[in-house]
C-alpha cells in the first residue's frame, strides 16, 4: 500500500507519542506513527529484564505538557519500574487517543528523499510505502541491542537473551546456572534479581563500575499529594536544572571543602540515594581532583560492602572518573556478591573468547551455564538511526555522511536530509538529561518549526553545512571541558561497539543552555537552516 501523509513519526515511545499528539491535535496535520513493537512504550516495551527500572525519580519521569495528565496519574514508587512505566504510557496513549494513528508491528526498513517531489518515501518491512513531507525519527537513543559477536554462540545448547529484547513471558531462572555478561546500569539492576531466583549467577565483568544505592521505596501518601498539588512547580523546576531533574547541582566545590565536611556530604548523598549523588559538588565533572574525592568515596563503600577481598578488589578497580560513564544506581548490587550463589569473573584480564555448547569460554577456561544474559548495552544514539537506512539528497546515505561520526545541527537536523527531524539525536542533551524533558523540548521545537513553515508557505528546511560544522565544534568543546570523554569504554563515545568511530555524541552544555540556543535559533528565523 502507498500511504500519503503530511508527516510520519517513527517510533511510539515517549517521543513518538508526544510528537504524534502535537502534529495531529495542535497542527491538525495528516500524520501517523509507525512502531515495530505490538504496543506503545519504546524502551519500556522492549526492556523487560528482571529489575528494569528508571533511574529518574517518578515525579519527573513523565509528560509534563499537560497538568491534567499529571494530576490523573499516580506513581507508586520513588523510581518507576518497567511495568508501571509501560502502564503509564498506555494510559497516556489512551487519554490522547493516539493508538488509532499508530501502525504497530511496522518496522521501517528504508527512507529515501525524493528531491523532485520533495517527499520522503519510507518503506516498511511489511511492504507499505509512506510518502510524506516531514519525517520525524523518534527511535530513541538506546534501542539497537548490542549482542557481541562471540564465536560459537550458535552452538550454545542453553537459552540466551539480550536485556533490551527480553521475552514478554519472562524467563524462569529457577534452578538454573546463569551467566550474565555486562556490568552497566542494566547488569547492575538485573544481577540482584536474577541471583534471588537462579541456582547460580556468574557475572562476567569487563569494566568495573561505580554505583550508588537508589533507595527505592513506595511513595508515601503525602508525597503523592505534594506531586498533585505542585505539578506546575515540578515542571518548572525540571526546566531550570542542568539535567532536567528536580534537584539542582550544588554550588560548592569539592576541592574547596574540608575533607571531613566533604565526607559528611557524600555520606548524606549516599544515604539519600539516587543520581543526586553526582550533584553533591559543582566541580565533580570538571575537575579530576574533585572527581577523585567522589570516586574514592564510592570505591571505599564497595570495599566495605563486599566481604570477599578479591571480589571487592575487582569491583572497585574502576578505570574512569565517577559519572564519566553513565552512573548506575542500584538496589543491593554490591551486596549481591556476598551471596553464596554469585561469582564475579574478571574478563578484562582474561577476555571472553567465545561461547561453547556448555557455556562461556574465557582465556581462563570454560564456565558452564544454562542461560546467558547479555546485559551488553546498545549501539547507542546513532545505531537506531542507521538501522532506518536513510538516504538523503543526491542519493547520499546517512551511513556514509556519518562514517566518521554523527554530524548534525542542534542534534535536530542534518545537512543534505531536508525535512528530516531527529528527536534526541546525537548532538543534543538527550541521554545526559532526564529523557522526557529533553523529548518534550525537541517535539515542541519541531512542531513550532513545522507550524512556521506552513504559515509562511515554506516547503523545505535543511541544516546548512557551516551550521553543522559549528555545532559539532561546540559539542566537542563542551564535552572537552568535562571529564566525560575520559571514560575510554563509554557508549557516550561509541567505544562499546567494535569499529564505531570514537566521537563524544551527547551535548554536554546542559538542557537550560541548549533550550535557550534552540529558542534563539527559531526566534532568529531558524538561523543555520535553509528554508525554501
Ligand atoms: P552499557 O552501559 O553499555 O553496559 C554494557 C556492559 O556490557 C558493560 O559493562 C560492557 O563492558 C559490557 N560488555 C559489552 N560488550 C562486552 C564484551 N564483548 N565482553 C564483555 N563485556 C562486554 O549498557 P546497559 O544496558 O547497562 O546500559 C545502557 C543505558 O541504558 C544506561 O547507561 C542507561 O542510560 C540506560 P565495557 O564497559 O564496555 O567494558
Coordinates of C-alpha atoms and ligand atoms in Angstrom, one line a residue:
X1 CA 0.0 0.0 0.0
X2 CA 1.2 3.6 -0.7
X3 CA 0.1 6.0 2.0
X4 CA 0.4 9.7 1.5
X5 CA 0.6 11.9 4.6
X6 CA 1.9 15.3 5.8
X7 CA 4.1 13.7 8.3
X8 CA 5.3 10.3 9.6
X9 CA 6.7 9.7 13.1
X10 CA 8.9 6.6 13.5
X11 CA 8.6 5.1 17.0
X12 CA 5.9 5.1 19.6
X13 CA 7.7 5.6 22.9
X14 CA 7.7 8.8 24.9
X15 CA 9.0 10.8 22.0
X16 CA 6.9 9.5 19.1
X17 CA 3.7 9.6 21.1
X18 CA 4.1 13.2 22.1
X19 CA 5.2 14.2 18.6
X20 CA 2.1 12.5 17.1
X21 CA -0.1 14.3 19.6
X22 CA 1.3 17.7 18.8
X23 CA 1.3 17.3 15.0
X24 CA -2.2 15.8 14.9
X25 CA -4.0 17.6 17.6
X26 CA -2.3 21.1 17.6
X27 CA -1.2 21.4 14.0
X28 CA -4.0 19.3 12.5
X29 CA -1.6 17.5 10.2
X30 CA -2.4 14.3 8.4
X31 CA 0.1 12.3 10.4
X32 CA 0.7 8.7 11.6
X33 CA 3.3 6.9 13.6
X34 CA 4.8 3.5 12.9
X35 CA 6.1 1.3 15.6
X36 CA 8.0 -2.0 15.4
X37 CA 6.5 -3.3 18.7
X38 CA 3.0 -4.6 19.2
X39 CA 2.3 -1.8 21.6
X40 CA 3.4 1.7 22.7
X41 CA 6.3 2.2 25.1
X42 CA 9.6 2.1 23.2
X43 CA 12.4 1.4 25.6
X44 CA 9.9 0.3 28.2
X45 CA 8.2 -2.0 25.8
X46 CA 11.4 -3.9 25.0
X47 CA 13.5 -3.7 28.2
X48 CA 11.6 -6.2 30.3
X49 CA 14.6 -7.8 32.0
X50 CA 14.4 -8.5 35.8
X51 CA 14.9 -5.4 37.8
X52 CA 14.3 -3.0 34.9
X53 CA 13.6 0.4 36.5
X54 CA 14.0 4.0 35.6
X55 CA 16.9 5.9 37.3
X56 CA 15.0 9.2 37.2
X57 CA 12.5 9.7 40.0
X58 CA 9.0 9.0 39.1
X59 CA 7.7 12.5 39.7
X60 CA 9.9 13.8 36.9
X61 CA 9.8 10.8 34.6
X62 CA 6.6 11.5 32.7
X63 CA 4.9 14.0 30.4
X64 CA 4.6 17.4 31.9
X65 CA 2.9 19.2 29.0
X66 CA -0.5 18.5 30.5
X67 CA -1.3 19.3 34.1
X68 CA -4.4 17.2 33.7
X69 CA -2.3 14.1 32.8
X70 CA 0.0 14.9 35.8
X71 CA -2.9 15.0 38.1
X72 CA -4.7 11.9 36.9
X73 CA -1.7 9.6 37.1
X74 CA -0.2 8.5 40.4
X75 CA 3.2 6.7 40.7
X76 CA 3.6 4.1 43.3
X77 CA 7.4 4.1 43.9
X78 CA 10.2 6.6 44.1
X79 CA 11.6 5.1 40.9
X80 CA 9.1 3.7 38.4
X81 CA 9.6 0.1 37.4
X82 CA 9.3 -1.0 33.8
X83 CA 5.8 -2.5 34.1
X84 CA 4.5 0.7 35.7
X85 CA 6.0 3.0 33.1
X86 CA 4.5 0.8 30.4
X87 CA 1.1 1.1 32.1
X88 CA 1.6 4.9 32.3
X89 CA 2.5 5.2 28.6
X90 CA -0.6 3.1 27.7
X91 CA -2.7 5.4 29.9
X92 CA -1.3 8.5 28.2
X93 CA -1.8 6.9 24.7
X94 CA -5.4 6.1 25.6
X95 CA -6.1 9.6 27.1
X96 CA -4.8 11.2 24.0
X97 CA -6.4 8.7 21.8
X98 CA -3.2 8.0 19.9
X99 CA -3.3 4.3 19.2
X100 CA -5.7 4.6 16.3
X101 CA -3.0 6.6 14.4
X102 CA -0.1 4.2 15.2
X103 CA 0.6 1.3 12.9
X104 CA 2.1 -1.4 15.2
X105 CA 4.3 -4.3 14.1
X106 CA 5.6 -2.0 11.4
X107 CA 9.3 -1.7 11.1
X108 CA 10.9 0.9 8.8
X109 CA 13.5 -0.6 6.5
X110 CA 14.4 2.4 4.4
X111 CA 13.7 6.1 4.0
X112 CA 14.6 7.8 0.8
X113 CA 14.4 11.5 0.0
X114 CA 12.8 12.2 -3.4
X115 CA 14.0 15.7 -4.3
X116 CA 11.8 16.2 -7.3
X117 CA 8.6 15.6 -5.3
X118 CA 10.1 17.0 -2.1
X119 CA 8.8 13.9 -0.2
X120 CA 10.3 11.2 1.9
X121 CA 9.5 7.7 0.7
X122 CA 9.5 5.4 3.7
X123 CA 9.4 1.6 3.2
X124 CA 8.3 -0.8 5.9
X125 CA 9.1 -4.5 6.3
X126 CA 5.5 -5.3 5.5
X127 CA 5.8 -3.7 2.1
X128 CA 4.0 -0.4 2.7
X129 CA 5.4 2.8 1.4
X130 CA 4.7 6.1 3.2
X131 CA 5.1 9.2 1.1
X132 CA 5.4 12.1 3.5
X133 CA 6.7 15.7 3.6
X134 CA 8.0 15.6 7.1
X135 CA 9.8 12.7 8.6
X136 CA 10.4 12.6 12.3
X137 CA 12.6 10.0 13.9
X138 CA 11.6 9.1 17.5
X139 CA 13.5 5.9 17.6
X140 CA 15.3 6.5 20.9
X141 CA 18.9 6.5 21.8
X142 CA 19.2 3.0 23.3
X143 CA 17.1 0.8 21.1
X144 CA 19.6 -1.2 19.0
X145 CA 20.7 -4.1 21.1
X146 CA 24.4 -4.9 21.0
X147 CA 25.0 -8.7 21.2
X148 CA 28.8 -9.1 21.0
X149 CA 29.8 -11.3 18.1
X150 CA 31.2 -14.1 20.2
X151 CA 32.2 -17.1 18.1
X152 CA 30.2 -20.2 18.8
X153 CA 27.1 -18.5 20.2
X154 CA 25.0 -20.5 17.7
X155 CA 26.3 -23.7 19.2
X156 CA 25.2 -22.9 22.7
X157 CA 22.8 -25.6 24.0
X158 CA 21.0 -23.4 26.5
X159 CA 19.0 -20.2 26.1
X160 CA 20.4 -16.7 25.7
X161 CA 18.8 -13.3 25.9
X162 CA 19.7 -9.7 25.4
X163 CA 18.2 -7.5 28.2
X164 CA 16.9 -5.0 25.6
X165 CA 14.9 -7.7 23.7
X166 CA 13.5 -9.5 26.7
X167 CA 10.7 -12.1 26.2
X168 CA 7.3 -10.8 27.2
X169 CA 6.6 -14.1 29.0
X170 CA 9.6 -13.6 31.2
X171 CA 12.4 -16.0 31.9
X172 CA 12.4 -18.6 34.7
X173 CA 15.8 -18.8 36.3
X174 CA 14.7 -21.3 38.9
X175 CA 17.4 -24.0 39.4
X176 CA 19.5 -22.6 36.5
X177 CA 23.1 -21.7 36.2
X178 CA 23.1 -18.2 34.7
X179 CA 26.0 -16.3 33.1
X180 CA 25.5 -12.6 32.8
X181 CA 27.8 -10.5 30.6
X182 CA 28.0 -6.8 31.4
X183 CA 28.0 -4.5 34.4
X184 CA 26.4 -1.3 33.1
X185 CA 23.2 0.2 34.5
X186 CA 21.3 -2.8 33.2
X187 CA 23.5 -5.6 34.6
X188 CA 23.7 -3.8 37.9
X189 CA 19.9 -3.7 38.1
X190 CA 19.4 -7.3 36.9
X191 CA 22.1 -9.1 38.9
X192 CA 20.4 -8.9 42.4
X193 CA 17.0 -10.0 41.0
X194 CA 18.4 -12.9 38.9
X195 CA 20.6 -14.0 41.9
X196 CA 17.5 -14.4 44.1
X197 CA 16.0 -16.9 41.7
X198 CA 18.9 -18.7 40.0
X199 CA 20.8 -21.7 41.3
X200 CA 24.0 -19.8 40.5
X201 CA 24.8 -16.4 38.9
X202 CA 28.2 -15.8 37.3
X203 CA 28.8 -12.2 36.4
X204 CA 31.4 -11.5 33.7
X205 CA 32.8 -8.0 34.3
X206 CA 35.0 -6.3 31.7
X207 CA 34.9 -2.8 33.2
X208 CA 34.3 -2.3 36.9
X209 CA 31.6 0.3 37.5
X210 CA 30.5 2.8 40.2
X211 CA 27.1 2.5 41.6
X212 CA 25.2 4.4 44.3
X213 CA 22.2 3.0 46.1
X214 CA 18.8 4.0 44.6
X215 CA 17.0 3.7 47.9
X216 CA 13.8 2.9 46.1
X217 CA 10.7 2.7 48.2
X218 CA 6.9 3.0 47.9
X219 CA 5.9 6.7 47.7
X220 CA 4.2 8.0 50.9
X221 CA 0.7 9.4 50.5
X222 CA 1.9 12.9 51.5
X223 CA 4.4 12.8 48.6
X224 CA 1.8 11.7 46.1
X225 CA -0.4 14.7 47.3
X226 CA 2.6 17.0 47.1
X227 CA 3.1 16.0 43.4
X228 CA -0.5 16.6 42.6
X229 CA -0.6 20.0 44.3
X230 CA 2.7 21.1 42.8
X231 CA 2.5 19.8 39.2
X232 CA 3.3 23.2 37.7
X233 CA 6.2 23.8 40.0
X234 CA 7.7 20.4 39.3
X235 CA 7.5 21.0 35.6
X236 CA 9.1 24.4 36.1
X237 CA 12.0 23.0 38.1
X238 CA 12.8 20.4 35.5
X239 CA 13.2 23.3 33.0
X240 CA 15.6 25.2 35.3
X241 CA 18.0 22.4 36.1
X242 CA 21.1 21.4 34.1
X243 CA 19.9 17.8 33.6
X244 CA 16.1 18.2 33.6
X245 CA 15.9 16.7 37.1
X246 CA 14.1 18.1 40.1
X247 CA 17.4 18.6 42.0
X248 CA 19.9 21.4 41.4
X249 CA 23.7 20.8 41.3
X250 CA 25.2 22.3 44.5
X251 CA 27.2 25.5 44.1
X252 CA 30.0 24.4 46.4
X253 CA 33.2 22.8 45.1
X254 CA 34.7 19.6 46.4
X255 CA 38.2 20.9 46.1
X256 CA 37.3 23.9 48.4
X257 CA 35.6 21.7 51.0
X258 CA 37.4 20.3 54.0
X259 CA 37.9 16.6 53.8
X260 CA 35.8 15.9 56.9
X261 CA 32.9 18.1 55.7
X262 CA 33.1 16.5 52.2
X263 CA 32.9 13.0 53.7
X264 CA 29.7 14.0 55.5
X265 CA 28.2 15.4 52.3
X266 CA 29.0 12.2 50.4
X267 CA 27.7 10.1 53.2
X268 CA 24.4 12.0 53.3
X269 CA 24.1 11.8 49.5
X270 CA 24.8 8.0 49.7
X271 CA 22.1 7.6 52.3
X272 CA 19.6 9.7 50.3
X273 CA 20.5 7.6 47.2
X274 CA 20.0 8.2 43.5
X275 CA 21.5 10.2 40.8
X276 CA 21.5 13.3 43.0
X277 CA 24.9 11.9 44.3
X278 CA 26.6 13.4 41.3
X279 CA 25.1 16.8 42.2
X280 CA 26.9 16.9 45.5
X281 CA 29.5 19.4 44.2
X282 CA 29.6 21.5 41.1
X283 CA 33.2 20.6 40.2
X284 CA 32.7 16.8 40.2
X285 CA 32.6 16.5 36.4
X286 CA 35.0 19.3 35.6
X287 CA 37.9 18.7 37.9
X288 CA 39.8 15.4 38.2
X289 CA 40.9 16.3 41.7
X290 CA 37.3 16.9 42.7
X291 CA 36.1 13.8 40.9
X292 CA 38.8 11.7 42.7
X293 CA 37.2 12.5 46.0
X294 CA 33.8 11.1 44.9
X295 CA 35.5 8.1 43.2
X296 CA 37.5 7.3 46.3
X297 CA 34.3 7.5 48.4
X298 CA 32.4 5.1 46.2
X299 CA 35.3 2.7 46.0
X300 CA 35.6 2.6 49.8
X301 CA 31.9 1.9 50.0
X302 CA 32.2 -1.0 47.6
X303 CA 35.1 -2.5 49.7
X304 CA 33.2 -2.0 52.9
X305 CA 30.1 -3.8 51.5
X306 CA 31.7 -6.8 49.6
X307 CA 33.1 -9.3 52.1
X308 CA 35.4 -11.3 49.8
X309 CA 38.6 -9.2 49.4
X310 CA 39.4 -10.5 45.9
X311 CA 35.8 -9.8 44.6
X312 CA 35.8 -6.4 46.4
X313 CA 39.2 -5.5 44.7
X314 CA 37.9 -6.4 41.3
X315 CA 34.6 -4.5 41.8
X316 CA 36.4 -1.4 43.0
X317 CA 39.2 -1.4 40.4
X318 CA 37.5 1.3 38.4
X319 CA 39.4 2.9 35.5
X320 CA 37.3 6.0 34.8
X321 CA 36.2 9.1 36.6
X322 CA 33.0 8.9 38.6
X323 CA 30.0 9.6 36.2
X324 CA 32.2 9.9 33.1
X325 CA 30.2 6.8 32.1
X326 CA 26.5 6.9 32.8
X327 CA 26.5 6.4 36.6
X328 CA 24.2 3.5 37.6
X329 CA 22.1 3.4 40.7
X330 CA 21.1 0.1 42.3
X331 CA 19.2 -2.0 44.8
X332 CA 21.7 -4.3 46.6
X333 CA 24.1 -4.7 43.7
X334 CA 27.3 -4.9 45.7
X335 CA 25.6 -6.8 48.5
X336 CA 24.7 -9.5 45.9
X337 CA 28.3 -10.6 45.7
X338 CA 28.1 -11.7 49.4
X339 CA 25.6 -14.4 48.4
X340 CA 26.9 -18.0 48.1
X341 CA 25.4 -18.4 44.7
X342 CA 27.1 -15.4 43.0
X343 CA 30.6 -15.3 41.4
X344 CA 32.4 -12.5 39.7
X345 CA 34.7 -13.3 36.8
X346 CA 37.1 -10.7 35.5
X347 CA 37.1 -10.6 31.7
X348 CA 39.3 -7.6 31.4
X349 CA 42.4 -9.5 32.2
X350 CA 41.1 -12.8 30.6
X351 CA 38.6 -11.8 27.9
X352 CA 35.7 -13.9 26.7
X353 CA 37.0 -15.9 23.7
X354 CA 33.7 -17.4 22.7
X355 CA 30.7 -19.5 23.6
X356 CA 30.7 -23.3 23.7
X357 CA 27.8 -25.7 23.7
X358 CA 28.0 -25.7 27.5
X359 CA 28.8 -22.2 28.4
X360 CA 31.1 -19.2 28.3
X361 CA 34.8 -19.6 27.3
X362 CA 37.4 -17.2 28.6
X363 CA 41.2 -17.4 28.5
X364 CA 40.8 -19.0 31.9
X365 CA 38.7 -21.9 30.7
X366 CA 35.0 -22.8 30.4
X367 CA 32.2 -21.6 32.7
X368 CA 29.3 -24.0 32.2
X369 CA 25.9 -22.2 32.3
X370 CA 22.3 -23.0 31.3
X371 CA 21.3 -19.4 30.4
X372 CA 23.3 -16.5 29.1
X373 CA 22.1 -12.9 29.8
X374 CA 23.7 -10.3 27.6
X375 CA 23.5 -7.0 29.5
X376 CA 25.9 -5.7 26.9
X377 CA 24.1 -2.5 26.0
X378 CA 23.3 -0.8 22.7
X379 CA 24.7 0.6 19.6
X380 CA 23.7 3.9 21.2
X381 CA 22.4 7.1 19.6
X382 CA 23.5 6.5 16.0
X383 CA 22.6 2.8 15.9
X384 CA 18.8 3.3 15.9
X385 CA 19.0 6.0 13.2
X386 CA 21.4 4.0 10.9
X387 CA 19.1 1.0 11.1
X388 CA 16.5 3.0 9.2
X389 CA 18.7 3.1 6.1
X390 CA 18.1 6.8 5.4
X391 CA 19.2 8.2 2.1
X392 CA 19.0 12.0 1.6
X393 CA 19.5 14.4 -1.2
X394 CA 21.6 13.3 -4.2
X395 CA 21.4 9.7 -3.0
X396 CA 23.8 10.3 -0.1
X397 CA 23.2 7.6 2.6
X398 CA 23.3 8.6 6.3
X399 CA 25.8 5.8 6.9
X400 CA 28.2 7.5 4.5
X401 CA 27.5 11.0 5.7
X402 CA 28.2 9.9 9.3
X403 CA 31.0 7.5 8.5
X404 CA 33.4 9.4 10.9
X405 CA 30.7 10.1 13.5
X406 CA 27.4 11.9 13.7
X407 CA 27.2 15.3 12.1
X408 CA 24.1 17.4 12.5
X409 CA 22.9 20.8 13.7
X410 CA 21.4 21.1 17.2
X411 CA 21.0 17.3 17.2
X412 CA 17.8 18.0 15.2
X413 CA 18.6 18.5 11.6
X414 CA 21.2 17.1 9.1
X415 CA 22.7 18.9 6.1
X416 CA 21.5 17.0 2.9
X417 CA 18.5 15.5 4.6
X418 CA 15.7 18.1 4.2
X419 CA 12.5 17.9 6.4
X420 CA 14.0 15.1 8.5
X421 CA 13.9 15.8 12.2
X422 CA 15.6 13.6 14.8
X423 CA 14.2 13.7 18.3
X424 CA 17.0 13.4 20.9
X425 CA 19.6 12.8 18.2
X426 CA 23.3 12.8 18.8
X427 CA 24.5 16.4 19.4
X428 CA 21.6 17.1 21.8
X429 CA 21.5 16.7 25.6
X430 CA 19.3 13.5 25.3
X431 CA 21.0 10.9 27.4
X432 CA 22.7 13.4 29.7
X433 CA 19.2 14.8 30.5
X434 CA 16.1 13.4 32.1
X435 CA 14.6 12.0 28.9
X436 CA 11.0 13.2 29.0
X437 CA 12.2 16.7 29.5
X438 CA 14.6 16.5 26.5
X439 CA 11.9 14.9 24.4
X440 CA 9.2 17.5 25.2
X441 CA 11.6 20.3 24.3
X442 CA 12.5 18.6 20.9
X443 CA 9.0 17.7 20.0
X444 CA 7.7 21.2 20.8
X445 CA 10.5 22.8 18.8
X446 CA 9.8 20.5 15.8
X447 CA 6.1 21.3 16.0
X448 CA 6.7 25.0 16.1
X449 CA 9.1 24.8 13.2
X450 CA 6.6 22.9 11.0
X451 CA 3.9 25.4 12.0
X452 CA 6.2 28.2 11.0
X453 CA 6.9 26.6 7.6
X454 CA 3.2 26.1 6.9
X455 CA 2.3 29.7 8.0
X456 CA 5.0 31.0 5.6
X457 CA 4.4 28.7 2.7
X458 CA 7.8 27.1 3.1
X459 CA 8.4 23.7 1.6
X460 CA 11.8 22.6 3.0
X461 CA 14.1 23.1 5.9
X462 CA 17.6 21.9 5.9
X463 CA 20.6 22.5 8.1
X464 CA 23.5 24.5 6.5
X465 CA 26.8 22.6 6.3
X466 CA 28.5 25.5 8.1
X467 CA 26.0 25.4 10.9
X468 CA 26.7 21.7 11.3
X469 CA 30.4 22.4 11.3
X470 CA 30.0 25.0 14.1
X471 CA 27.6 22.8 16.1
X472 CA 30.0 19.8 16.0
X473 CA 32.8 22.1 17.2
X474 CA 30.6 23.3 20.1
X475 CA 29.5 19.8 21.1
X476 CA 33.2 18.8 21.2
X477 CA 34.3 21.9 23.0
X478 CA 31.6 21.5 25.7
X479 CA 32.5 17.8 26.2
X480 CA 36.2 18.5 26.4
X481 CA 35.5 21.0 29.3
X482 CA 34.3 18.0 31.3
X483 CA 35.7 14.7 32.3
X484 CA 33.1 12.8 30.2
X485 CA 35.4 11.9 27.3
X486 CA 37.9 10.4 29.7
X487 CA 35.9 7.1 30.1
X488 CA 37.6 5.0 27.4
X489 CA 34.9 2.3 27.3
X490 CA 31.8 4.6 27.3
X491 CA 28.9 4.2 25.0
X492 CA 28.7 8.0 25.0
X493 CA 31.8 7.7 22.9
X494 CA 30.6 4.8 20.8
X495 CA 33.5 2.8 22.4
X496 CA 31.4 -0.2 23.2
X497 CA 30.9 -1.1 19.5
X498 CA 33.9 -2.5 17.7
X499 CA 34.7 -0.3 14.7
X500 CA 32.4 2.6 15.7
X501 CA 34.1 6.0 15.4
X502 CA 35.1 7.4 18.8
X503 CA 33.2 10.6 19.0
X504 CA 31.6 12.0 22.1
X505 CA 27.9 12.1 21.0
X506 CA 25.7 13.9 23.5
X507 CA 25.6 17.7 24.0
X508 CA 27.2 18.3 27.4
X509 CA 26.3 22.0 27.8
X510 CA 23.2 21.2 29.8
X511 CA 19.5 21.4 29.0
X512 CA 19.0 25.0 30.0
X513 CA 21.7 26.4 27.7
X514 CA 20.6 24.0 24.9
X515 CA 16.9 25.1 25.2
X516 CA 18.0 28.8 25.0
X517 CA 20.1 28.0 21.9
X518 CA 17.2 26.3 20.1
X519 CA 14.8 29.1 21.1
X520 CA 17.1 31.7 19.8
X521 CA 17.7 29.8 16.5
X522 CA 13.9 29.8 16.0
X523 CA 13.5 33.4 17.0
X524 CA 16.2 34.4 14.5
X525 CA 14.3 32.9 11.6
X526 CA 15.7 29.4 12.0
X527 CA 19.3 30.7 11.8
X528 CA 21.6 28.0 10.5
X529 CA 18.9 26.3 8.4
X530 CA 18.0 27.0 4.8
X531 CA 14.2 27.4 4.5
X532 CA 12.9 27.3 1.0
Ligands
LIG1 P1 26.2 -0.4 28.9 O1 26.2 0.7 29.9 O2 26.7 -0.2 27.6 O3 26.9 -1.6 29.6 C1 27.2 -2.8 28.9 C2 28.1 -3.7 29.7 O4 28.4 -4.8 28.9 C3 29.4 -3.0 30.0 O5 29.8 -3.5 31.3 C4 30.3 -3.6 29.0 O6 31.7 -3.6 29.3 C5 29.8 -5.0 28.8 N1 30.2 -5.5 27.5 C6 29.8 -5.1 26.3 N2 30.4 -5.9 25.4 C7 31.2 -6.8 26.0 C8 32.0 -7.9 25.6 N3 32.3 -8.1 24.3 N4 32.7 -8.6 26.6 C9 32.5 -8.3 27.9 N5 31.7 -7.3 28.3 C10 31.0 -6.6 27.4 O7 24.7 -0.9 28.7 P2 23.4 -1.0 29.7 O8 22.4 -1.8 29.0 O9 23.9 -1.5 31.0 O10 23.0 0.5 29.9 C11 22.7 1.3 28.8 C12 22.0 2.5 29.2 O11 20.6 2.2 29.4 C13 22.4 3.1 30.6 O12 23.6 3.7 30.5 C14 21.2 3.9 30.9 O13 21.3 5.1 30.2 C15 20.1 3.1 30.4 P3 32.6 -2.3 29.0 O14 32.2 -1.2 29.9 O15 32.3 -1.9 27.5 O16 34.0 -2.7 29.1

